[in-house]
Short mmCIF file of C-alpha atoms in Angstrom, two decimals:
data_model
loop_
_atom_site.label_atom_id
_atom_site.label_comp_id
_atom_site.label_asym_id
_atom_site.label_seq_id
_atom_site.Cartn_x
_atom_site.Cartn_y
_atom_site.Cartn_z
CA MET A 1 0.14 -20.80 2.23
CA LYS A 2 -3.48 -21.90 1.91
CA SER A 3 -4.65 -18.41 2.82
CA LEU A 4 -2.21 -16.80 0.39
CA LEU A 5 -3.65 -18.86 -2.46
CA ALA A 6 -7.22 -18.14 -1.39
CA VAL A 7 -6.56 -14.39 -1.33
CA TYR A 8 -4.75 -14.56 -4.67
CA ARG A 9 -7.67 -16.39 -6.28
CA ARG A 10 -10.21 -13.99 -4.83
CA GLU A 11 -8.32 -10.94 -6.09
CA ILE A 12 -7.87 -12.41 -9.58
CA LEU A 13 -11.59 -13.17 -9.61
CA ALA A 14 -12.34 -9.60 -8.53
CA TYR A 15 -10.21 -8.25 -11.40
CA LEU A 16 -11.90 -10.53 -13.91
CA THR A 17 -15.53 -10.16 -12.79
CA THR A 18 -15.40 -6.38 -12.81
CA PRO A 19 -14.51 -4.47 -15.99
CA LEU A 20 -11.33 -3.22 -14.32
CA ALA A 21 -8.82 -5.72 -15.69
CA TYR A 22 -10.22 -5.64 -19.22
CA VAL A 23 -10.29 -1.86 -19.37
CA PHE A 24 -6.82 -1.74 -17.90
CA VAL A 25 -5.33 -4.16 -20.41
CA ALA A 26 -7.08 -2.57 -23.39
CA VAL A 27 -6.10 1.00 -22.52
CA PHE A 28 -2.58 -0.12 -21.68
CA LEU A 29 -2.16 -1.80 -25.06
CA ILE A 30 -3.50 1.25 -26.90
CA ALA A 31 -1.18 3.53 -24.94
CA VAL A 32 1.83 1.30 -25.52
CA GLY A 33 1.08 1.15 -29.24
CA THR A 34 0.61 4.89 -29.51
CA PHE A 35 3.85 5.69 -27.74
CA THR A 36 5.90 3.08 -29.54
CA PHE A 37 4.78 4.03 -33.02
CA GLN A 38 3.79 7.70 -32.85
CA VAL A 39 6.15 9.11 -30.25
CA GLY A 40 8.96 6.57 -30.33
CA GLY A 41 9.12 6.37 -34.09
CA PHE A 42 9.33 2.57 -34.20
CA PHE A 43 9.54 2.41 -38.01
CA ASP A 44 11.77 5.46 -38.44
CA GLN A 45 14.60 3.99 -36.43
CA GLY A 46 15.37 1.41 -39.08
CA ARG A 47 16.52 -1.00 -36.37
CA ALA A 48 14.98 -4.34 -35.52
CA ASP A 49 14.71 -3.93 -31.77
CA LEU A 50 12.14 -2.90 -29.18
CA SER A 51 14.02 0.01 -27.58
CA SER A 52 11.37 2.51 -28.67
CA PHE A 53 8.82 0.23 -27.00
CA PHE A 54 10.60 -0.28 -23.69
CA ALA A 55 11.74 3.33 -23.36
CA PHE A 56 8.24 4.48 -22.47
CA HIS A 57 7.48 1.76 -19.95
CA PRO A 58 8.56 3.63 -16.81
CA TRP A 59 6.43 6.63 -17.74
CA LEU A 60 3.39 4.58 -18.69
CA PHE A 61 3.72 2.41 -15.59
CA ILE A 62 3.70 5.47 -13.33
CA VAL A 63 0.05 5.91 -14.27
CA PHE A 64 -1.03 2.36 -15.08
CA MET A 65 0.38 0.39 -12.15
CA PRO A 66 -1.18 2.64 -9.47
CA ALA A 67 -4.48 2.14 -11.33
CA ILE A 68 -4.40 -1.63 -10.75
CA ALA A 69 -3.02 -1.36 -7.22
CA MET A 70 -5.27 1.40 -5.88
CA ARG A 71 -8.22 -0.82 -4.98
CA LEU A 72 -6.25 -3.54 -3.20
CA TRP A 73 -6.70 -2.28 0.38
CA SER A 74 -8.63 0.97 0.11
CA ASP A 75 -11.68 -0.79 -1.29
CA GLU A 76 -11.68 -3.24 1.64
CA ALA A 77 -11.56 -0.34 4.08
CA ARG A 78 -14.37 1.52 2.31
CA SER A 79 -16.72 -1.46 2.17
CA GLY A 80 -15.83 -2.60 5.70
CA ALA A 81 -14.81 -6.02 4.40
CA ILE A 82 -11.37 -5.43 5.90
CA GLU A 83 -12.93 -6.23 9.27
CA LEU A 84 -13.90 -9.62 7.97
CA LEU A 85 -10.49 -10.20 6.43
CA LEU A 86 -8.55 -9.22 9.55
CA THR A 87 -10.64 -11.43 11.82
CA LEU A 88 -9.70 -14.51 9.81
CA PRO A 89 -6.75 -16.38 11.32
CA ALA A 90 -4.39 -15.62 8.45
CA PRO A 91 -1.01 -13.88 8.76
CA THR A 92 -1.09 -10.32 7.41
CA TRP A 93 1.88 -11.02 5.13
CA ALA A 94 -0.09 -13.76 3.36
CA LEU A 95 -2.94 -11.33 2.70
CA ALA A 96 -0.54 -8.63 1.45
CA LEU A 97 1.44 -11.04 -0.74
CA GLY A 98 -1.70 -12.62 -2.22
CA LYS A 99 -3.09 -9.23 -3.18
CA PHE A 100 0.22 -8.06 -4.59
CA LEU A 101 0.75 -11.20 -6.68
CA ALA A 102 -2.77 -10.92 -8.14
CA ALA A 103 -2.21 -7.33 -9.28
CA TRP A 104 1.25 -8.24 -10.57
CA SER A 105 -0.27 -11.09 -12.58
CA VAL A 106 -2.68 -8.68 -14.28
CA ALA A 107 0.28 -6.48 -15.19
CA GLY A 108 2.10 -9.57 -16.47
CA ILE A 109 -0.84 -10.48 -18.69
CA ALA A 110 -0.86 -6.95 -20.12
CA LEU A 111 2.86 -7.24 -20.91
CA VAL A 112 2.45 -10.67 -22.51
CA LEU A 113 -0.29 -9.26 -24.73
CA THR A 114 2.21 -6.87 -26.32
CA PHE A 115 3.68 -9.91 -28.12
CA PRO A 116 2.56 -8.74 -31.60
CA LEU A 117 5.33 -6.14 -31.40
CA TRP A 118 7.85 -8.88 -30.78
CA VAL A 119 6.42 -10.82 -33.71
CA THR A 120 6.67 -7.69 -35.86
CA VAL A 121 10.36 -7.04 -35.19
CA ASN A 122 11.12 -10.67 -35.85
CA PHE A 123 9.24 -10.43 -39.12
CA LEU A 124 11.03 -7.25 -40.18
CA GLY A 125 14.54 -8.26 -39.21
CA SER A 126 16.53 -10.43 -36.89
CA PRO A 127 16.60 -8.78 -33.49
CA ASP A 128 18.55 -9.91 -30.45
CA ASN A 129 15.78 -11.94 -28.84
CA ALA A 130 17.79 -12.50 -25.69
CA ALA A 131 18.00 -8.73 -25.22
CA ILE A 132 14.26 -8.44 -25.80
CA PHE A 133 13.64 -11.12 -23.18
CA VAL A 134 15.80 -9.24 -20.69
CA GLY A 135 13.88 -6.08 -21.55
CA TYR A 136 10.58 -7.79 -20.76
CA LEU A 137 11.96 -9.25 -17.56
CA ALA A 138 13.15 -5.85 -16.37
CA SER A 139 9.83 -4.32 -17.35
CA PHE A 140 7.94 -6.96 -15.38
CA LEU A 141 10.13 -6.48 -12.31
CA MET A 142 9.67 -2.73 -12.55
CA ALA A 143 5.90 -3.19 -12.79
CA GLY A 144 6.09 -5.24 -9.58
CA ALA A 145 7.91 -2.42 -7.80
CA TYR A 146 5.30 0.15 -8.83
CA ILE A 147 2.44 -2.16 -7.83
CA ALA A 148 3.98 -2.91 -4.44
CA ILE A 149 4.34 0.84 -3.83
CA GLY A 150 0.74 1.40 -4.94
CA ALA A 151 -0.49 -1.40 -2.67
CA ALA A 152 1.29 0.05 0.36
CA LEU A 153 -0.22 3.48 -0.26
CA SER A 154 -3.62 1.88 -0.79
CA ALA A 155 -3.37 0.48 2.73
CA LEU A 156 -3.14 4.00 4.12
CA THR A 157 -6.48 5.30 2.87
CA SER A 158 -10.05 4.19 2.31
CA THR A 159 -10.40 6.21 -0.91
CA GLN A 160 -9.21 4.67 -4.17
CA VAL A 161 -8.61 8.05 -5.80
CA VAL A 162 -6.39 9.19 -2.95
CA ALA A 163 -4.46 5.91 -3.16
CA PHE A 164 -4.05 6.44 -6.92
CA VAL A 165 -2.84 10.03 -6.69
CA LEU A 166 -0.38 9.24 -3.88
CA ALA A 167 0.99 6.27 -5.81
CA VAL A 168 1.43 8.26 -9.03
CA LEU A 169 3.24 10.95 -7.08
CA VAL A 170 5.61 8.60 -5.25
CA SER A 171 6.24 6.56 -8.40
CA PHE A 172 7.00 9.70 -10.38
CA VAL A 173 9.50 10.99 -7.83
CA MET A 174 11.21 7.60 -7.59
CA THR A 175 11.48 7.40 -11.35
CA ALA A 176 12.31 10.99 -12.28
CA ALA A 177 15.18 11.04 -9.80
CA GLY A 178 17.10 9.14 -12.48
CA LEU A 179 16.62 11.74 -15.23
CA PRO A 180 19.80 13.56 -16.36
CA LEU A 181 17.91 16.85 -15.91
CA VAL A 182 17.16 16.07 -12.27
CA LEU A 183 20.67 14.78 -11.72
CA GLY A 184 22.08 18.07 -13.00
CA PHE A 185 19.80 20.03 -10.71
CA LEU A 186 20.65 17.87 -7.69
CA LYS A 187 24.38 18.23 -8.32
CA GLY A 188 23.99 21.97 -8.00
CA ALA A 189 21.78 21.68 -4.93
CA VAL A 190 23.33 18.95 -2.78
CA GLY A 191 26.68 18.17 -4.37
CA GLY A 192 27.89 15.55 -6.83
CA GLY A 193 28.28 12.51 -4.60
CA LEU A 194 24.86 12.64 -3.01
CA ALA A 195 23.23 13.49 -6.34
CA GLU A 196 24.78 10.42 -7.97
CA GLY A 197 23.65 8.36 -5.01
CA ILE A 198 20.04 9.52 -5.28
CA SER A 199 20.04 8.97 -9.02
CA SER A 200 21.41 5.43 -8.69
CA LEU A 201 18.55 4.62 -6.30
CA SER A 202 15.97 5.65 -8.90
CA ILE A 203 13.81 3.17 -10.76
CA LEU A 204 14.79 4.72 -14.10
CA HIS A 205 18.50 4.17 -13.46
CA HIS A 206 18.03 0.43 -12.97
CA PHE A 207 15.53 0.03 -15.79
CA ASP A 208 17.81 1.85 -18.26
CA ALA A 209 20.72 -0.33 -17.23
CA ALA A 210 18.69 -3.43 -18.06
CA GLN A 211 17.68 -2.05 -21.46
CA ARG A 212 21.26 -2.41 -22.65
CA GLY A 213 20.55 -6.10 -22.89
CA VAL A 214 21.99 -7.37 -19.62
CA ILE A 215 20.19 -7.36 -16.32
CA GLU A 216 22.78 -6.79 -13.64
CA MET A 217 22.57 -8.55 -10.33
CA ARG A 218 22.46 -5.09 -8.74
CA SER A 219 19.28 -4.16 -10.61
CA LEU A 220 17.65 -7.48 -9.90
CA VAL A 221 18.39 -7.06 -6.21
CA TYR A 222 17.21 -3.45 -6.40
CA PHE A 223 13.77 -4.29 -7.82
CA LEU A 224 13.23 -7.28 -5.54
CA SER A 225 14.24 -5.26 -2.46
CA LEU A 226 11.96 -2.44 -3.49
CA ILE A 227 9.07 -4.92 -3.76
CA ALA A 228 9.94 -6.49 -0.38
CA LEU A 229 10.23 -3.09 1.26
CA ALA A 230 6.90 -1.87 -0.10
CA LEU A 231 5.17 -5.12 0.89
CA THR A 232 6.53 -4.70 4.40
CA GLY A 233 5.03 -1.23 4.30
CA SER A 234 1.65 -2.74 3.40
CA VAL A 235 1.85 -5.20 6.28
CA LEU A 236 2.80 -2.48 8.77
CA ALA A 237 0.04 -0.17 7.56
CA VAL A 238 -2.58 -2.92 7.79
CA ASP A 239 -1.39 -4.08 11.20
CA ALA A 240 -1.43 -0.48 12.42
CA ARG A 241 -5.20 -0.62 11.96
CA ARG A 242 -5.45 -3.06 14.84
CA GLY A 243 -3.90 -0.46 17.08
CA GLY A 244 -6.90 1.71 16.22
CA MET B 1 -14.51 -21.30 30.23
CA LEU B 2 -15.32 -20.27 26.67
CA LEU B 3 -14.53 -16.60 26.93
CA GLN B 4 -12.96 -14.57 29.67
CA VAL B 5 -12.76 -10.79 29.35
CA GLU B 6 -10.85 -8.94 32.03
CA GLY B 7 -10.30 -5.20 32.44
CA LEU B 8 -10.63 -4.53 28.72
CA ARG B 9 -9.89 -0.94 27.75
CA LYS B 10 -9.64 0.98 24.50
CA SER B 11 -9.57 4.66 23.64
CA PHE B 12 -9.50 6.54 20.37
CA GLY B 13 -7.62 9.77 20.83
CA ARG B 14 -8.95 11.24 24.06
CA ARG B 15 -12.28 9.44 23.93
CA VAL B 16 -12.41 6.29 26.03
CA ALA B 17 -14.55 3.84 24.07
CA VAL B 18 -14.29 0.82 26.37
CA ASP B 19 -13.37 1.25 30.00
CA ASP B 20 -12.46 -1.66 32.26
CA VAL B 21 -14.99 -4.19 30.95
CA SER B 22 -14.92 -7.68 32.51
CA PHE B 23 -17.22 -10.66 32.05
CA SER B 24 -17.08 -14.31 31.08
CA ILE B 25 -19.16 -16.71 29.03
CA ASP B 26 -19.75 -20.47 29.16
CA VAL B 27 -21.05 -22.96 26.62
CA GLY B 28 -24.83 -22.76 26.19
CA GLU B 29 -25.04 -19.03 26.94
CA VAL B 30 -26.47 -16.48 24.53
CA VAL B 31 -25.42 -13.12 25.82
CA GLY B 32 -27.08 -9.94 24.59
CA PHE B 33 -25.05 -6.72 24.50
CA LEU B 34 -27.30 -3.77 25.16
CA GLY B 35 -26.53 -0.09 25.21
CA PRO B 36 -27.04 3.18 23.38
CA ASN B 37 -25.19 3.91 20.13
CA GLY B 38 -21.54 4.64 20.78
CA ALA B 39 -21.59 2.87 24.14
CA GLY B 40 -18.65 0.63 23.20
CA LYS B 41 -20.43 -2.58 22.18
CA THR B 42 -18.82 -2.82 18.74
CA THR B 43 -15.37 -1.88 20.04
CA THR B 44 -15.59 -4.60 22.71
CA MET B 45 -16.63 -7.18 20.11
CA ARG B 46 -13.87 -6.10 17.75
CA MET B 47 -11.29 -6.65 20.47
CA ILE B 48 -12.60 -10.15 21.21
CA ALA B 49 -12.57 -10.96 17.48
CA GLY B 50 -8.98 -9.73 17.16
CA TYR B 51 -9.69 -6.82 14.82
CA LEU B 52 -8.60 -4.22 17.38
CA GLU B 53 -5.94 -4.57 20.01
CA PRO B 54 -6.87 -3.64 23.58
CA GLU B 55 -4.90 -0.94 25.34
CA ASP B 56 -5.21 -2.73 28.61
CA GLY B 57 -6.76 -5.94 29.91
CA PHE B 58 -7.31 -9.07 27.86
CA ALA B 59 -9.82 -11.31 26.16
CA LYS B 60 -9.13 -15.05 26.36
CA VAL B 61 -10.89 -17.62 24.19
CA PHE B 62 -10.45 -21.08 25.71
CA GLY B 63 -7.63 -19.54 27.71
CA ILE B 64 -5.88 -18.20 24.58
CA ASP B 65 -5.15 -14.49 24.81
CA VAL B 66 -6.47 -12.84 21.62
CA ALA B 67 -3.84 -10.10 21.58
CA GLN B 68 -0.90 -12.43 22.39
CA ASP B 69 -1.81 -15.37 20.19
CA ARG B 70 -4.25 -13.79 17.79
CA ARG B 71 -4.49 -16.39 15.07
CA ARG B 72 -4.92 -19.34 17.40
CA ALA B 73 -7.72 -17.50 19.19
CA GLN B 74 -9.34 -16.43 15.91
CA GLU B 75 -9.49 -20.06 14.76
CA ARG B 76 -12.03 -20.62 17.55
CA VAL B 77 -14.18 -17.55 16.94
CA GLY B 78 -16.84 -16.83 14.33
CA TYR B 79 -17.47 -13.13 13.82
CA LEU B 80 -20.21 -11.23 12.02
CA PRO B 81 -19.13 -7.56 11.70
CA GLU B 82 -21.70 -4.80 11.94
CA GLY B 83 -23.62 -4.46 8.67
CA ALA B 84 -22.18 -7.80 7.49
CA PRO B 85 -19.75 -6.46 4.87
CA LEU B 86 -19.24 -8.89 1.99
CA TYR B 87 -17.64 -8.96 -1.45
CA GLY B 88 -20.58 -8.09 -3.70
CA GLU B 89 -19.17 -9.41 -6.95
CA MET B 90 -18.75 -12.94 -5.54
CA THR B 91 -21.46 -15.55 -5.15
CA PRO B 92 -22.06 -16.96 -1.64
CA TRP B 93 -20.47 -20.19 -2.86
CA THR B 94 -17.17 -18.60 -3.95
CA PHE B 95 -17.22 -16.17 -1.02
CA LEU B 96 -17.72 -18.86 1.62
CA ARG B 97 -15.05 -21.02 0.04
CA PHE B 98 -12.73 -18.03 0.11
CA VAL B 99 -13.41 -17.58 3.84
CA ALA B 100 -12.93 -21.31 4.56
CA GLU B 101 -9.70 -21.53 2.56
CA THR B 102 -8.29 -18.32 4.01
CA ARG B 103 -8.95 -19.96 7.37
CA GLY B 104 -6.56 -22.65 6.16
CA MET B 105 -9.00 -25.44 5.29
CA ALA B 106 -8.02 -27.88 2.55
CA THR B 107 -10.11 -27.75 -0.63
CA ASP B 108 -12.31 -30.74 0.17
CA ALA B 109 -12.82 -29.83 3.80
CA ALA B 110 -13.68 -26.28 2.73
CA ARG B 111 -16.28 -27.53 0.28
CA HIS B 112 -17.97 -29.66 2.90
CA ALA B 113 -17.83 -26.90 5.48
CA VAL B 114 -19.46 -24.47 3.05
CA ILE B 115 -22.23 -26.91 2.19
CA ARG B 116 -22.95 -27.42 5.90
CA ALA B 117 -22.88 -23.69 6.73
CA ALA B 118 -25.12 -22.91 3.74
CA HIS B 119 -27.54 -25.58 4.89
CA ASP B 120 -27.54 -24.29 8.49
CA THR B 121 -28.36 -20.77 7.30
CA SER B 122 -30.90 -21.96 4.68
CA LEU B 123 -29.15 -20.20 1.80
CA GLY B 124 -30.92 -22.42 -0.71
CA GLU B 125 -30.46 -21.55 -4.35
CA ALA B 126 -29.21 -18.06 -3.49
CA ILE B 127 -25.80 -19.69 -3.11
CA GLY B 128 -25.10 -19.35 -6.83
CA ARG B 129 -26.20 -15.75 -7.36
CA PRO B 130 -23.91 -12.70 -7.05
CA ILE B 131 -24.09 -11.37 -3.49
CA GLU B 132 -24.85 -7.83 -4.68
CA THR B 133 -28.12 -9.05 -6.25
CA LEU B 134 -29.33 -10.73 -3.04
CA SER B 135 -31.86 -9.25 -0.59
CA LYS B 136 -30.67 -7.89 2.74
CA GLY B 137 -31.99 -10.96 4.53
CA TYR B 138 -30.01 -13.31 2.34
CA ARG B 139 -26.88 -11.19 2.63
CA ARG B 140 -27.12 -11.37 6.40
CA ARG B 141 -27.43 -15.14 6.14
CA VAL B 142 -24.30 -15.23 3.98
CA GLY B 143 -22.51 -13.21 6.69
CA LEU B 144 -23.74 -15.67 9.32
CA ALA B 145 -22.65 -18.61 7.19
CA ALA B 146 -19.19 -17.03 6.91
CA ALA B 147 -19.03 -16.77 10.70
CA LEU B 148 -20.12 -20.41 11.03
CA VAL B 149 -18.08 -22.03 8.30
CA HIS B 150 -15.35 -23.39 10.58
CA ASP B 151 -17.87 -24.53 13.22
CA PRO B 152 -16.55 -22.23 15.97
CA MET B 153 -17.41 -22.63 19.64
CA LEU B 154 -17.77 -18.89 20.16
CA LEU B 155 -19.93 -16.69 17.93
CA ILE B 156 -19.75 -12.91 18.03
CA LEU B 157 -22.57 -11.28 16.12
CA ASP B 158 -22.71 -7.50 15.83
CA GLU B 159 -26.35 -6.51 15.24
CA PRO B 160 -27.28 -9.70 13.40
CA THR B 161 -30.92 -8.73 12.86
CA ASP B 162 -30.49 -5.00 12.22
CA GLY B 163 -32.36 -3.82 9.13
CA LEU B 164 -34.21 -7.09 8.54
CA ASP B 165 -37.97 -7.45 8.14
CA PRO B 166 -39.91 -9.30 10.87
CA ASN B 167 -39.87 -12.65 9.03
CA GLN B 168 -36.15 -12.48 8.36
CA ARG B 169 -35.58 -11.44 11.99
CA GLN B 170 -37.51 -14.41 13.21
CA SER B 171 -35.52 -16.88 11.13
CA VAL B 172 -32.18 -15.39 12.24
CA ARG B 173 -33.32 -15.58 15.87
CA ASP B 174 -34.34 -19.20 15.50
CA LEU B 175 -30.93 -19.92 14.04
CA ILE B 176 -29.12 -18.15 16.89
CA ARG B 177 -31.15 -20.01 19.50
CA ARG B 178 -30.32 -23.30 17.81
CA LEU B 179 -26.61 -22.46 17.54
CA GLY B 180 -26.43 -21.16 21.08
CA ALA B 181 -27.49 -24.47 22.61
CA GLU B 182 -24.06 -26.01 22.19
CA ARG B 183 -21.88 -22.92 21.73
CA GLY B 184 -21.40 -19.54 23.28
CA VAL B 185 -22.93 -16.54 21.53
CA ILE B 186 -22.54 -12.80 22.07
CA LEU B 187 -24.87 -10.61 20.07
CA SER B 188 -25.44 -6.90 20.16
CA THR B 189 -28.85 -5.48 19.49
CA HIS B 190 -31.10 -2.49 19.91
CA SER B 191 -34.15 -4.68 20.19
CA LEU B 192 -35.12 -5.44 23.76
CA GLU B 193 -37.70 -7.89 22.54
CA GLU B 194 -34.86 -9.81 20.90
CA VAL B 195 -32.97 -10.02 24.18
CA GLU B 196 -36.06 -11.46 25.84
CA ALA B 197 -36.60 -13.88 22.98
CA VAL B 198 -33.12 -15.36 22.52
CA CYS B 199 -30.72 -14.29 25.27
CA THR B 200 -29.99 -16.19 28.45
CA ARG B 201 -28.09 -13.20 29.80
CA ALA B 202 -28.01 -9.46 29.17
CA ILE B 203 -24.98 -7.21 29.55
CA VAL B 204 -25.67 -3.48 29.54
CA ILE B 205 -22.85 -1.18 28.44
CA ASN B 206 -22.99 2.58 28.70
CA LYS B 207 -20.21 5.10 28.00
CA GLY B 208 -17.69 2.30 27.76
CA LYS B 209 -18.50 0.77 31.13
CA LEU B 210 -20.30 -2.44 31.94
CA ILE B 211 -23.19 -1.39 34.18
CA ALA B 212 -25.33 -4.51 34.41
CA ASP B 213 -24.88 -8.25 33.85
CA ALA B 214 -27.96 -10.30 34.68
CA LYS B 215 -30.70 -12.54 33.33
CA PRO B 216 -33.10 -10.53 31.14
CA ALA B 217 -36.00 -11.61 33.36
CA ASP B 218 -34.25 -10.40 36.51
CA LEU B 219 -33.43 -7.03 34.91
CA ALA B 220 -37.04 -6.67 33.85
CA LYS B 221 -38.34 -7.62 37.28
CA GLU B 222 -36.06 -5.17 39.07
CA HIS B 223 -37.00 -2.17 36.93
CA GLY B 224 -40.52 -3.06 35.85
CA GLY B 225 -39.90 -4.16 32.27
CA LEU B 226 -36.76 -4.44 30.15
CA GLU B 227 -37.34 -1.13 28.44
CA ALA B 228 -37.63 0.67 31.75
CA ALA B 229 -34.45 -1.09 32.87
CA PHE B 230 -32.62 0.07 29.74
CA ARG B 231 -33.71 3.67 30.22
CA ALA B 232 -32.95 3.66 33.95
CA LEU B 233 -29.48 2.17 33.43
CA THR B 234 -28.34 4.16 30.43
CA GLY B 235 -29.63 7.52 31.58
CA GLY B 236 -31.93 8.40 28.72
CA GLU B 237 -30.85 12.04 29.08
CA GLU B 238 -30.80 12.32 25.31
CA GLY B 239 -34.25 13.85 25.31
CA LEU B 240 -35.62 16.10 22.62
#
């Protein structure tokens, strides 16, 4: 527990003492604003809700979450500091969890800083604030899933760029599998049952479900399992290093 | 016995990096690892420190098998990796506290341990400056302080004086000699003069095998100088 906290603090410090976190948050906020207003037509909808804001989250996260997660392990391997880390008597899961939670916190801060949009809809009308809260919760959970995936892939390479590209690719596939277009294609290729199955395992499927204002137990379990699975992947990849 | 290494073996792909290495170390010994580049010194040290797992054989620290009970063994070992990798954006103060706390020390204990380790390695006022702005000599001291922070009985130092200027080398050697009096130290080096200056024992490794384990003076006597001994033992066929 002590080591988990120490790793968490170190990673947060690393995000804050390098320009990374600031650039990330700033660019994320600009991108979110652009998509919500320009592409999503926030004002044209004439509805006081944040659906045009949340709708773009999966697609923005595919690029943004790998960007925060890419350095977590690959940078340690490149600098050689991983040797120092792995010769400390700390369990690998504590290292992996500490790193993951730090990156997830940065994502959480970025999401919290979108609050002016929430203020705006409340100023313009009377939205369902419970639904908005559920939307944020789902968005945060989804961010965690993408970061955990990015962290696991970062443990496989000593190059940040490679970690980033792999994570974007995997995140995209896991998200796009829920698109109606892909579902239609899969139905033709592998049959209806399997296609539905693949689609229901996609990140998009579970995020969309939560955007209707209720987060189902199924989706909650889905995101948490995805995070747990990816973290296990990180631990296995890091421990595999010891095997040489 | 502080450290017992028995039949240690490790290969990467088809290349055997460490082949059946056995030796042991007691308190008060400073053992120098000698050998050409790629001889298997670093791989051996990494297995003792618990960074790599041996394919065969074992390393036991106070009777605790590093591969079987890694964390308990690692609690008793201080390790300086080759090149002393650090986190450049941190200051020695935050970095050393990170190391101490990741080792499981409580906040207060960690603070005291860091102050002591910084004092032992004469970090001085460098303790508050970002590591990436420090000179190589100071960075090496930070690495040494990180290896010392939990006051381990066994120190494993991979090329602790490599790349330092003569003054910095001298101060690191003095420190090692002081630490070695009541602990066990293994250090790898390319400097034969260093072995003569600080080591009570020299272990020569070549092509993954341990080929000599003796007092530096005895090695020198047998071959007419330590350098001659090194060349005779490790072949020296790498001529121009």
